[in-house]
Amino acid sequence: MKKGFLLVPLLTSAVLLGGCGNSQVSHSTHQNNAVKTNKVADQNNQKNQSSATTATTTTASDQQEQSSWNQSKNQKLASFMQKWGATMNQQYKSYGPGNNTNFYGIAFPQQFDQTLLKVDNQTVSMKWSNDGTGNADYNVVAIYCDSDTAQPMNEHLYLFTFHNSDPVVLITQQTNGNVTKSANNGPDDGLHFKETANQDLSNGFKAIANGKTPKLNGQKANNAGQSSNSNNQSDAPDNFPANMQGTWYTYDKDSDKMMSITISGNKLTDSEDPNDVTEVHKITDSEKQANENTNPSTIDSSKRNWAYFNHINGWLNVYGWYQSAGDGEYYKVMTENINGKDVPVLAAASGAGIWLDNNYYRSQDLAQQQQDTTYDGESTR
């Protein structure tokens, strides 16, 4: 009997021990499963977070490229302008807020509000914009000028703008005139811009604005760094400055009649002989020397009316293509106060002393009124 009773507790203990063992295994299994589940959840969370981060980064990058203008595009333009300037044998610097231009005394962008601005003779507004948006007619995102390196009176000022959300490059080479905004401004006053005709520059800016890579198709300058008088653009038209363009009048007392000259692009036409049109073209130093020594019998008849520019003491000198003696013709636009109003006056001179021949005006009435007037700084024979 004792043995029987002794067996029962042993069996019971074994059963109990067996039960405890199963419980521990079951608990451990649950723990392992829980750990695995948590790991999977953590991995999924990490993947989701990574995907979200990537999506956010991609979206930000896309937004930056899709924006009209930003710092990245500004840097691309700087690189492009360096290359484009080299193809033109010109050197440009970038200007912006805190770093204004000195374009014949005009400080942009600081003086946008104080300057009478015109595009294709229409008065417009311009404002500096960091992103290409704004309420102005032309929102300016970049300014480039070669005033530090250009020949006298031959500076270029380029404004890179967004006009009605479209990328537009404007240029002016106006050397003087009344450009300050005032209540007395006349129809010819203001700083006159036009859209650049250079397709490389126009297309390059459009490509950058649209997040694309700009291309250059023009003739590149050689590695020797030759000057603009030694490039491959000789014989190309060389336009008169924008402020000289148009028709000018002077009254000739000797003949008692009104006379005029008309300047359009690279051409100058005198009313005395409308068929005798002076055409200005670019020329190289070697061409100048060769032309001066050309035998008259071998002169290219198609270039008899051609001329080229020299810049002398603030005057624009128009010199004959085959001219070997004499001084050519001189032109300069001045701003004079007439009847209490600032008025542009085109002075025409000639001779070794740059002696005044005539003063020209935008209207016949003013030419009649000012027929006997000379101005400070003008020399007469």
CSV table of C-alpha atoms in Angstrom, one decimal:
chain,number,residue,atom,x,y,z
A,1,MET,CA,0.0,0.0,0.0
A,2,LYS,CA,2.8,2.4,0.8
A,3,LYS,CA,4.4,1.6,-2.4
A,4,GLY,CA,1.1,2.4,-4.2
A,5,PHE,CA,0.7,5.7,-2.5
A,6,LEU,CA,4.3,6.5,-3.3
A,7,LEU,CA,3.7,6.0,-7.0
A,8,VAL,CA,0.9,8.4,-7.2
A,9,PRO,CA,2.8,11.5,-6.1
A,10,LEU,CA,5.6,10.5,-8.5
A,11,LEU,CA,3.3,10.2,-11.4
A,12,THR,CA,1.6,13.4,-10.4
A,13,SER,CA,4.9,15.2,-10.2
A,14,ALA,CA,5.9,13.8,-13.6
A,15,VAL,CA,2.6,15.0,-15.0
A,16,LEU,CA,3.1,18.4,-13.4
A,17,LEU,CA,6.6,18.6,-14.6
A,18,GLY,CA,5.5,17.7,-18.1
A,19,GLY,CA,2.8,20.4,-18.0
A,20,CYS,CA,5.4,23.0,-16.9
A,21,GLY,CA,7.7,22.1,-19.8
A,22,ASN,CA,5.0,22.5,-22.4
A,23,SER,CA,4.0,25.8,-20.9
A,24,GLN,CA,7.6,27.1,-21.2
A,25,VAL,CA,8.0,25.9,-24.8
A,26,SER,CA,4.7,27.5,-25.7
A,27,HIS,CA,5.7,30.8,-24.1
A,28,SER,CA,9.1,30.8,-25.8
A,29,THR,CA,7.4,30.1,-29.2
A,30,HIS,CA,5.1,33.0,-28.7
A,31,GLN,CA,8.0,35.3,-27.8
A,32,ASN,CA,9.9,34.2,-30.9
A,33,ASN,CA,6.9,34.8,-33.1
A,34,ALA,CA,6.4,38.2,-31.5
A,35,VAL,CA,10.0,39.2,-32.2
A,36,LYS,CA,9.8,38.0,-35.8
A,37,THR,CA,6.5,40.0,-36.2
A,38,ASN,CA,8.1,43.1,-34.7
A,39,LYS,CA,11.1,42.8,-37.0
A,40,VAL,CA,9.0,42.5,-40.0
A,41,ALA,CA,6.9,45.5,-38.9
A,42,ASP,CA,10.1,47.5,-38.3
A,43,GLN,CA,11.5,46.5,-41.7
A,44,ASN,CA,8.2,47.5,-43.3
A,45,ASN,CA,8.3,50.8,-41.5
A,46,GLN,CA,11.8,51.5,-42.6
A,47,LYS,CA,10.9,50.7,-46.2
A,48,ASN,CA,7.9,53.0,-45.9
A,49,GLN,CA,10.0,55.7,-44.4
A,50,SER,CA,12.7,55.3,-47.0
A,51,SER,CA,10.1,55.4,-49.8
A,52,ALA,CA,8.5,58.5,-48.3
A,53,THR,CA,11.9,60.2,-48.0
A,54,THR,CA,12.8,59.3,-51.6
A,55,ALA,CA,9.4,60.5,-52.8
A,56,THR,CA,9.8,63.7,-50.8
A,57,THR,CA,13.3,64.3,-52.3
A,58,THR,CA,12.2,63.5,-55.8
A,59,THR,CA,9.2,65.8,-55.5
A,60,ALA,CA,11.4,68.6,-54.2
A,61,SER,CA,13.9,68.1,-57.0
A,62,ASP,CA,11.1,68.0,-59.6
A,63,GLN,CA,9.6,71.2,-58.1
A,64,GLN,CA,13.0,72.9,-58.3
A,65,GLU,CA,13.4,72.0,-62.0
A,66,GLN,CA,9.8,73.0,-62.8
A,67,SER,CA,10.1,76.4,-61.1
A,68,SER,CA,10.7,79.3,-63.5
A,69,TRP,CA,14.0,80.2,-61.9
A,70,ASN,CA,16.2,79.1,-59.0
A,71,GLN,CA,19.8,79.0,-57.9
A,72,SER,CA,20.6,75.9,-59.9
A,73,LYS,CA,19.4,77.5,-63.1
A,74,ASN,CA,21.2,80.7,-62.3
A,75,GLN,CA,24.5,78.7,-62.0
A,76,LYS,CA,23.8,77.0,-65.4
A,77,LEU,CA,23.3,80.4,-66.9
A,78,ALA,CA,26.6,81.7,-65.5
A,79,SER,CA,28.4,78.8,-67.1
A,80,PHE,CA,26.6,79.2,-70.4
A,81,MET,CA,27.3,83.0,-70.5
A,82,GLN,CA,31.0,82.3,-70.1
A,83,LYS,CA,31.0,80.0,-73.0
A,84,TRP,CA,28.7,82.1,-75.2
A,85,GLY,CA,30.8,85.3,-74.4
A,86,ALA,CA,33.9,83.4,-75.7
A,87,THR,CA,32.2,82.7,-79.0
A,88,MET,CA,31.5,86.4,-79.3
A,89,ASN,CA,35.0,87.5,-78.1
A,90,GLN,CA,33.3,89.3,-75.3
A,91,GLN,CA,33.5,89.0,-71.5
A,92,TYR,CA,30.4,89.4,-69.4
A,93,LYS,CA,29.9,89.8,-65.6
A,94,SER,CA,26.8,89.0,-63.7
A,95,TYR,CA,24.9,91.7,-61.7
A,96,GLY,CA,22.1,91.7,-59.2
A,97,PRO,CA,20.9,93.1,-55.8
A,98,GLY,CA,23.9,94.6,-54.0
A,99,ASN,CA,26.0,94.4,-57.1
A,100,ASN,CA,24.7,97.0,-59.6
A,101,THR,CA,25.8,97.6,-63.1
A,102,ASN,CA,27.6,100.8,-64.3
A,103,PHE,CA,26.2,100.9,-67.8
A,104,TYR,CA,27.0,104.4,-68.8
A,105,GLY,CA,26.2,105.5,-65.3
A,106,ILE,CA,23.0,103.4,-64.9
A,107,ALA,CA,22.8,101.1,-61.9
A,108,PHE,CA,20.6,98.1,-62.3
A,109,PRO,CA,18.7,96.5,-60.7
A,110,GLN,CA,18.7,99.4,-58.2
A,111,GLN,CA,17.4,102.0,-60.6
A,112,PHE,CA,14.7,100.0,-62.3
A,113,ASP,CA,12.0,102.2,-60.7
A,114,GLN,CA,13.8,105.5,-61.5
A,115,THR,CA,14.4,104.7,-65.2
A,116,LEU,CA,12.0,105.1,-68.0
A,117,LEU,CA,12.2,101.7,-69.5
A,118,LYS,CA,11.0,100.8,-73.0
A,119,VAL,CA,10.8,97.6,-75.1
A,120,ASP,CA,10.2,98.2,-78.8
A,121,ASN,CA,9.3,101.8,-78.0
A,122,GLN,CA,6.6,100.8,-75.5
A,123,THR,CA,6.9,101.9,-71.9
A,124,VAL,CA,7.2,98.9,-69.5
A,125,SER,CA,7.9,98.0,-65.9
A,126,MET,CA,10.8,95.9,-64.7
A,127,LYS,CA,11.5,94.3,-61.3
A,128,TRP,CA,14.1,92.0,-59.9
A,129,SER,CA,12.8,88.5,-59.2
A,130,ASN,CA,14.5,85.6,-57.6
A,131,ASP,CA,12.1,83.0,-59.0
A,132,GLY,CA,10.9,84.6,-62.3
A,133,THR,CA,7.5,85.5,-60.9
A,134,GLY,CA,6.1,89.0,-60.1
A,135,ASN,CA,3.7,91.7,-61.1
A,136,ALA,CA,6.1,93.6,-63.5
A,137,ASP,CA,5.8,93.4,-67.3
A,138,TYR,CA,9.3,91.9,-67.2
A,139,ASN,CA,10.5,90.0,-64.2
A,140,VAL,CA,14.3,90.1,-64.3
A,141,VAL,CA,16.2,87.1,-63.0
A,142,ALA,CA,19.7,87.8,-64.2
A,143,ILE,CA,21.7,90.8,-65.6
A,144,TYR,CA,24.9,90.5,-67.7
A,145,CYS,CA,27.0,93.4,-69.0
A,146,ASP,CA,30.5,93.7,-70.6
A,147,SER,CA,31.1,97.3,-69.5
A,148,ASP,CA,34.4,96.4,-67.8
A,149,THR,CA,36.0,95.0,-71.0
A,150,ALA,CA,34.1,96.5,-74.0
A,151,GLN,CA,35.5,99.1,-76.3
A,152,PRO,CA,34.3,102.7,-75.5
A,153,MET,CA,30.7,103.3,-76.5
A,154,ASN,CA,30.3,99.6,-77.5
A,155,GLU,CA,28.9,98.1,-74.3
A,156,HIS,CA,26.1,95.5,-74.2
A,157,LEU,CA,23.5,95.1,-71.4
A,158,TYR,CA,21.5,91.9,-71.4
A,159,LEU,CA,18.4,91.4,-69.1
A,160,PHE,CA,17.2,87.8,-68.7
A,161,THR,CA,13.5,88.1,-67.9
A,162,PHE,CA,10.2,86.4,-67.7
A,163,HIS,CA,7.5,88.2,-69.7
A,164,ASN,CA,4.0,86.7,-69.3
A,165,SER,CA,5.8,83.6,-67.9
A,166,ASP,CA,7.9,83.2,-71.0
A,167,PRO,CA,11.7,83.5,-70.9
A,168,VAL,CA,12.9,86.5,-72.9
A,169,VAL,CA,16.4,88.0,-73.3
A,170,LEU,CA,16.4,91.8,-73.8
A,171,ILE,CA,19.4,93.9,-75.0
A,172,THR,CA,20.3,97.6,-75.2
A,173,GLN,CA,23.4,99.3,-76.4
A,174,GLN,CA,22.1,102.8,-75.9
A,175,THR,CA,24.9,105.1,-75.0
A,176,ASN,CA,23.1,108.2,-73.7
A,177,GLY,CA,19.9,110.2,-73.8
A,178,ASN,CA,17.4,111.2,-71.1
A,179,VAL,CA,16.5,107.9,-69.4
A,180,THR,CA,15.4,109.2,-66.0
A,181,LYS,CA,11.6,108.8,-65.4
A,182,SER,CA,9.9,112.2,-65.0
A,183,ALA,CA,6.7,114.1,-65.7
A,184,ASN,CA,8.4,115.9,-68.6
A,185,ASN,CA,9.5,112.8,-70.5
A,186,GLY,CA,9.1,113.0,-74.3
A,187,PRO,CA,8.3,110.2,-76.8
A,188,ASP,CA,12.0,109.7,-77.5
A,189,ASP,CA,13.2,109.6,-73.9
A,190,GLY,CA,13.9,106.4,-72.0
A,191,LEU,CA,16.3,103.4,-72.1
A,192,HIS,CA,15.3,101.4,-75.1
A,193,PHE,CA,15.5,97.6,-75.2
A,194,LYS,CA,14.6,95.0,-77.8
A,195,GLU,CA,14.6,91.2,-77.7
A,196,THR,CA,18.0,89.8,-78.7
A,197,ALA,CA,18.3,88.5,-82.3
A,198,ASN,CA,21.1,86.1,-81.2
A,199,GLN,CA,19.4,82.7,-81.4
A,200,ASP,CA,22.2,80.9,-79.4
A,201,LEU,CA,21.5,83.3,-76.5
A,202,SER,CA,17.8,83.2,-76.7
A,203,ASN,CA,17.5,79.4,-77.1
A,204,GLY,CA,20.1,78.9,-74.4
A,205,PHE,CA,18.1,80.9,-71.8
A,206,LYS,CA,14.9,79.1,-72.8
A,207,ALA,CA,16.5,75.7,-72.4
A,208,ILE,CA,17.9,76.5,-69.0
A,209,ALA,CA,14.5,78.0,-67.9
A,210,ASN,CA,12.8,74.7,-69.0
A,211,GLY,CA,15.3,72.5,-67.1
A,212,LYS,CA,17.2,71.5,-70.2
A,213,THR,CA,20.9,71.7,-71.2
A,214,PRO,CA,21.7,74.7,-73.4
A,215,LYS,CA,23.5,74.3,-76.7
A,216,LEU,CA,25.8,76.6,-78.6
A,217,ASN,CA,25.7,76.4,-82.4
A,218,GLY,CA,27.7,79.6,-83.2
A,219,GLN,CA,31.4,80.0,-84.2
A,220,LYS,CA,33.6,79.6,-81.2
A,221,ALA,CA,36.6,81.8,-80.5
A,222,ASN,CA,40.0,80.3,-80.9
A,223,ASN,CA,42.1,79.4,-77.9
A,224,ALA,CA,44.6,82.2,-78.5
A,225,GLY,CA,42.1,84.7,-77.1
A,226,GLN,CA,42.2,87.0,-80.1
A,227,SER,CA,40.4,90.3,-79.9
A,228,SER,CA,37.1,91.1,-81.6
A,229,ASN,CA,39.0,92.7,-84.5
A,230,SER,CA,40.6,89.3,-85.3
A,231,ASN,CA,37.7,87.0,-85.3
A,232,ASN,CA,35.8,85.3,-88.1
A,233,GLN,CA,32.8,87.8,-88.0
A,234,SER,CA,34.4,90.4,-90.3
A,235,ASP,CA,32.0,91.9,-92.9
A,236,ALA,CA,29.0,91.2,-90.6
A,237,PRO,CA,26.6,94.2,-90.2
A,238,ASP,CA,27.6,96.5,-87.3
A,239,ASN,CA,24.5,98.4,-86.1
A,240,PHE,CA,24.4,102.0,-85.0
A,241,PRO,CA,23.5,102.4,-81.3
A,242,ALA,CA,19.8,102.2,-80.5
A,243,ASN,CA,19.6,105.9,-79.4
A,244,MET,CA,20.8,107.0,-82.9
A,245,GLN,CA,18.2,104.9,-84.8
A,246,GLY,CA,15.4,106.8,-86.6
A,247,THR,CA,15.1,110.0,-88.6
A,248,TRP,CA,16.8,113.3,-87.6
A,249,TYR,CA,16.2,116.8,-89.0
A,250,THR,CA,18.4,119.9,-89.4
A,251,TYR,CA,17.7,123.2,-91.1
A,252,ASP,CA,20.2,124.3,-93.7
A,253,LYS,CA,20.3,128.1,-93.9
A,254,ASP,CA,22.4,128.2,-97.0
A,255,SER,CA,19.8,126.2,-99.1
A,256,ASP,CA,16.9,127.4,-97.0
A,257,LYS,CA,15.5,123.9,-96.6
A,258,MET,CA,15.0,121.1,-94.2
A,259,MET,CA,17.4,118.2,-94.4
A,260,SER,CA,17.4,114.9,-92.7
A,261,ILE,CA,19.4,111.7,-92.1
A,262,THR,CA,17.8,108.3,-91.4
A,263,ILE,CA,19.6,105.6,-89.4
A,264,SER,CA,18.3,102.1,-89.5
A,265,GLY,CA,20.3,99.1,-88.3
A,266,ASN,CA,23.7,99.4,-89.9
A,267,LYS,CA,22.6,101.9,-92.6
A,268,LEU,CA,22.7,105.7,-92.8
A,269,THR,CA,20.8,107.5,-95.5
A,270,ASP,CA,21.1,111.3,-96.2
A,271,SER,CA,18.1,113.0,-97.7
A,272,GLU,CA,20.4,114.9,-100.1
A,273,ASP,CA,21.1,111.6,-101.9
A,274,PRO,CA,18.7,108.7,-100.9
A,275,ASN,CA,20.5,106.3,-103.2
A,276,ASP,CA,23.9,106.9,-101.5
A,277,VAL,CA,23.4,104.6,-98.4
A,278,THR,CA,26.3,104.1,-96.0
A,279,GLU,CA,26.5,100.5,-94.7
A,280,VAL,CA,28.5,99.8,-91.6
A,281,HIS,CA,30.2,96.4,-91.3
A,282,LYS,CA,32.7,94.8,-88.9
A,283,ILE,CA,36.3,94.7,-90.0
A,284,THR,CA,39.6,93.1,-88.9
A,285,ASP,CA,42.9,94.8,-88.4
A,286,SER,CA,44.4,92.9,-91.3
A,287,GLU,CA,41.5,93.9,-93.6
A,288,LYS,CA,42.0,97.6,-92.6
A,289,GLN,CA,45.6,97.4,-93.6
A,290,ALA,CA,44.9,95.5,-96.8
A,291,ASN,CA,42.0,97.9,-97.8
A,292,GLU,CA,44.1,101.0,-97.3
A,293,ASN,CA,46.7,99.7,-99.7
A,294,THR,CA,44.2,98.4,-102.3
A,295,ASN,CA,44.7,99.5,-105.8
A,296,PRO,CA,41.6,101.6,-106.8
A,297,SER,CA,41.2,99.4,-109.9
A,298,THR,CA,40.8,96.3,-107.8
A,299,ILE,CA,38.3,97.7,-105.3
A,300,ASP,CA,35.3,95.4,-104.7
A,301,SER,CA,32.5,97.6,-106.2
A,302,SER,CA,29.9,95.9,-104.0
A,303,LYS,CA,31.7,97.5,-101.0
A,304,ARG,CA,32.1,101.0,-102.2
A,305,ASN,CA,29.5,102.4,-99.8
A,306,TRP,CA,30.7,100.3,-96.9
A,307,ALA,CA,32.2,101.7,-93.7
A,308,TYR,CA,33.3,100.7,-90.2
A,309,PHE,CA,33.2,102.1,-86.7
A,310,ASN,CA,36.0,103.7,-84.7
A,311,HIS,CA,35.3,105.1,-81.2
A,312,ILE,CA,37.2,108.4,-80.6
A,313,ASN,CA,36.8,110.6,-77.5
A,314,GLY,CA,33.1,109.7,-77.1
A,315,TRP,CA,32.3,110.1,-80.8
A,316,LEU,CA,31.2,107.3,-83.1
A,317,ASN,CA,33.5,107.7,-86.1
A,318,VAL,CA,32.2,106.2,-89.4
A,319,TYR,CA,35.2,105.5,-91.6
A,320,GLY,CA,35.1,104.4,-95.3
A,321,TRP,CA,35.9,100.8,-96.0
A,322,TYR,CA,38.6,101.7,-98.5
A,323,GLN,CA,39.4,105.1,-97.1
A,324,SER,CA,43.1,105.7,-96.7
A,325,ALA,CA,43.1,109.5,-95.8
A,326,GLY,CA,40.9,111.9,-94.1
A,327,ASP,CA,38.9,111.6,-90.9
A,328,GLY,CA,35.5,110.2,-91.8
A,329,GLU,CA,32.3,111.4,-90.2
A,330,TYR,CA,31.6,111.7,-86.5
A,331,TYR,CA,28.3,111.3,-84.6
A,332,LYS,CA,27.2,111.6,-81.0
A,333,VAL,CA,23.9,111.9,-79.2
A,334,MET,CA,23.7,114.5,-76.5
A,335,THR,CA,21.0,115.5,-74.1
A,336,GLU,CA,20.3,119.3,-74.1
A,337,ASN,CA,17.8,121.4,-72.1
A,338,ILE,CA,15.6,123.2,-74.6
A,339,ASN,CA,12.6,125.2,-73.4
A,340,GLY,CA,12.9,123.6,-70.0
A,341,LYS,CA,12.9,120.1,-71.3
A,342,ASP,CA,15.7,117.5,-71.8
A,343,VAL,CA,15.9,116.8,-75.6
A,344,PRO,CA,18.2,114.4,-77.5
A,345,VAL,CA,20.4,116.1,-80.1
A,346,LEU,CA,22.5,114.3,-82.7
A,347,ALA,CA,25.7,116.1,-83.4
A,348,ALA,CA,27.4,115.5,-86.8
A,349,ALA,CA,31.0,116.5,-87.2
A,350,SER,CA,34.0,116.0,-89.4
A,351,GLY,CA,37.7,116.9,-89.9
A,352,ALA,CA,40.8,116.5,-87.7
A,353,GLY,CA,39.3,118.8,-85.0
A,354,ILE,CA,36.0,117.0,-85.0
A,355,TRP,CA,34.3,120.3,-86.1
A,356,LEU,CA,30.6,120.5,-85.9
A,357,ASP,CA,28.7,120.3,-89.2
A,358,ASN,CA,25.1,120.1,-88.0
A,359,ASN,CA,22.9,119.4,-85.0
A,360,TYR,CA,20.0,117.2,-85.8
A,361,TYR,CA,16.7,116.9,-83.9
A,362,ARG,CA,13.8,114.5,-83.8
A,363,SER,CA,11.3,117.0,-85.1
A,364,GLN,CA,11.3,119.5,-88.0
A,365,ASP,CA,9.9,122.2,-85.7
A,366,LEU,CA,12.7,121.9,-83.2
A,367,ALA,CA,15.3,121.9,-86.0
A,368,GLN,CA,13.8,125.1,-87.4
A,369,GLN,CA,13.8,126.7,-83.9
A,370,GLN,CA,17.3,125.7,-83.0
A,371,GLN,CA,19.0,126.3,-86.4
A,372,ASP,CA,21.6,128.7,-85.1
A,373,THR,CA,22.3,126.9,-81.8
A,374,THR,CA,25.6,125.3,-80.8
A,375,TYR,CA,26.1,123.6,-77.4
A,376,ASP,CA,28.9,123.4,-74.8
A,377,GLY,CA,31.8,121.2,-76.0
A,378,GLU,CA,31.0,121.6,-79.7
A,379,SER,CA,33.9,122.9,-81.8
A,380,THR,CA,33.2,124.9,-85.0
A,381,ARG,CA,35.5,125.8,-87.8
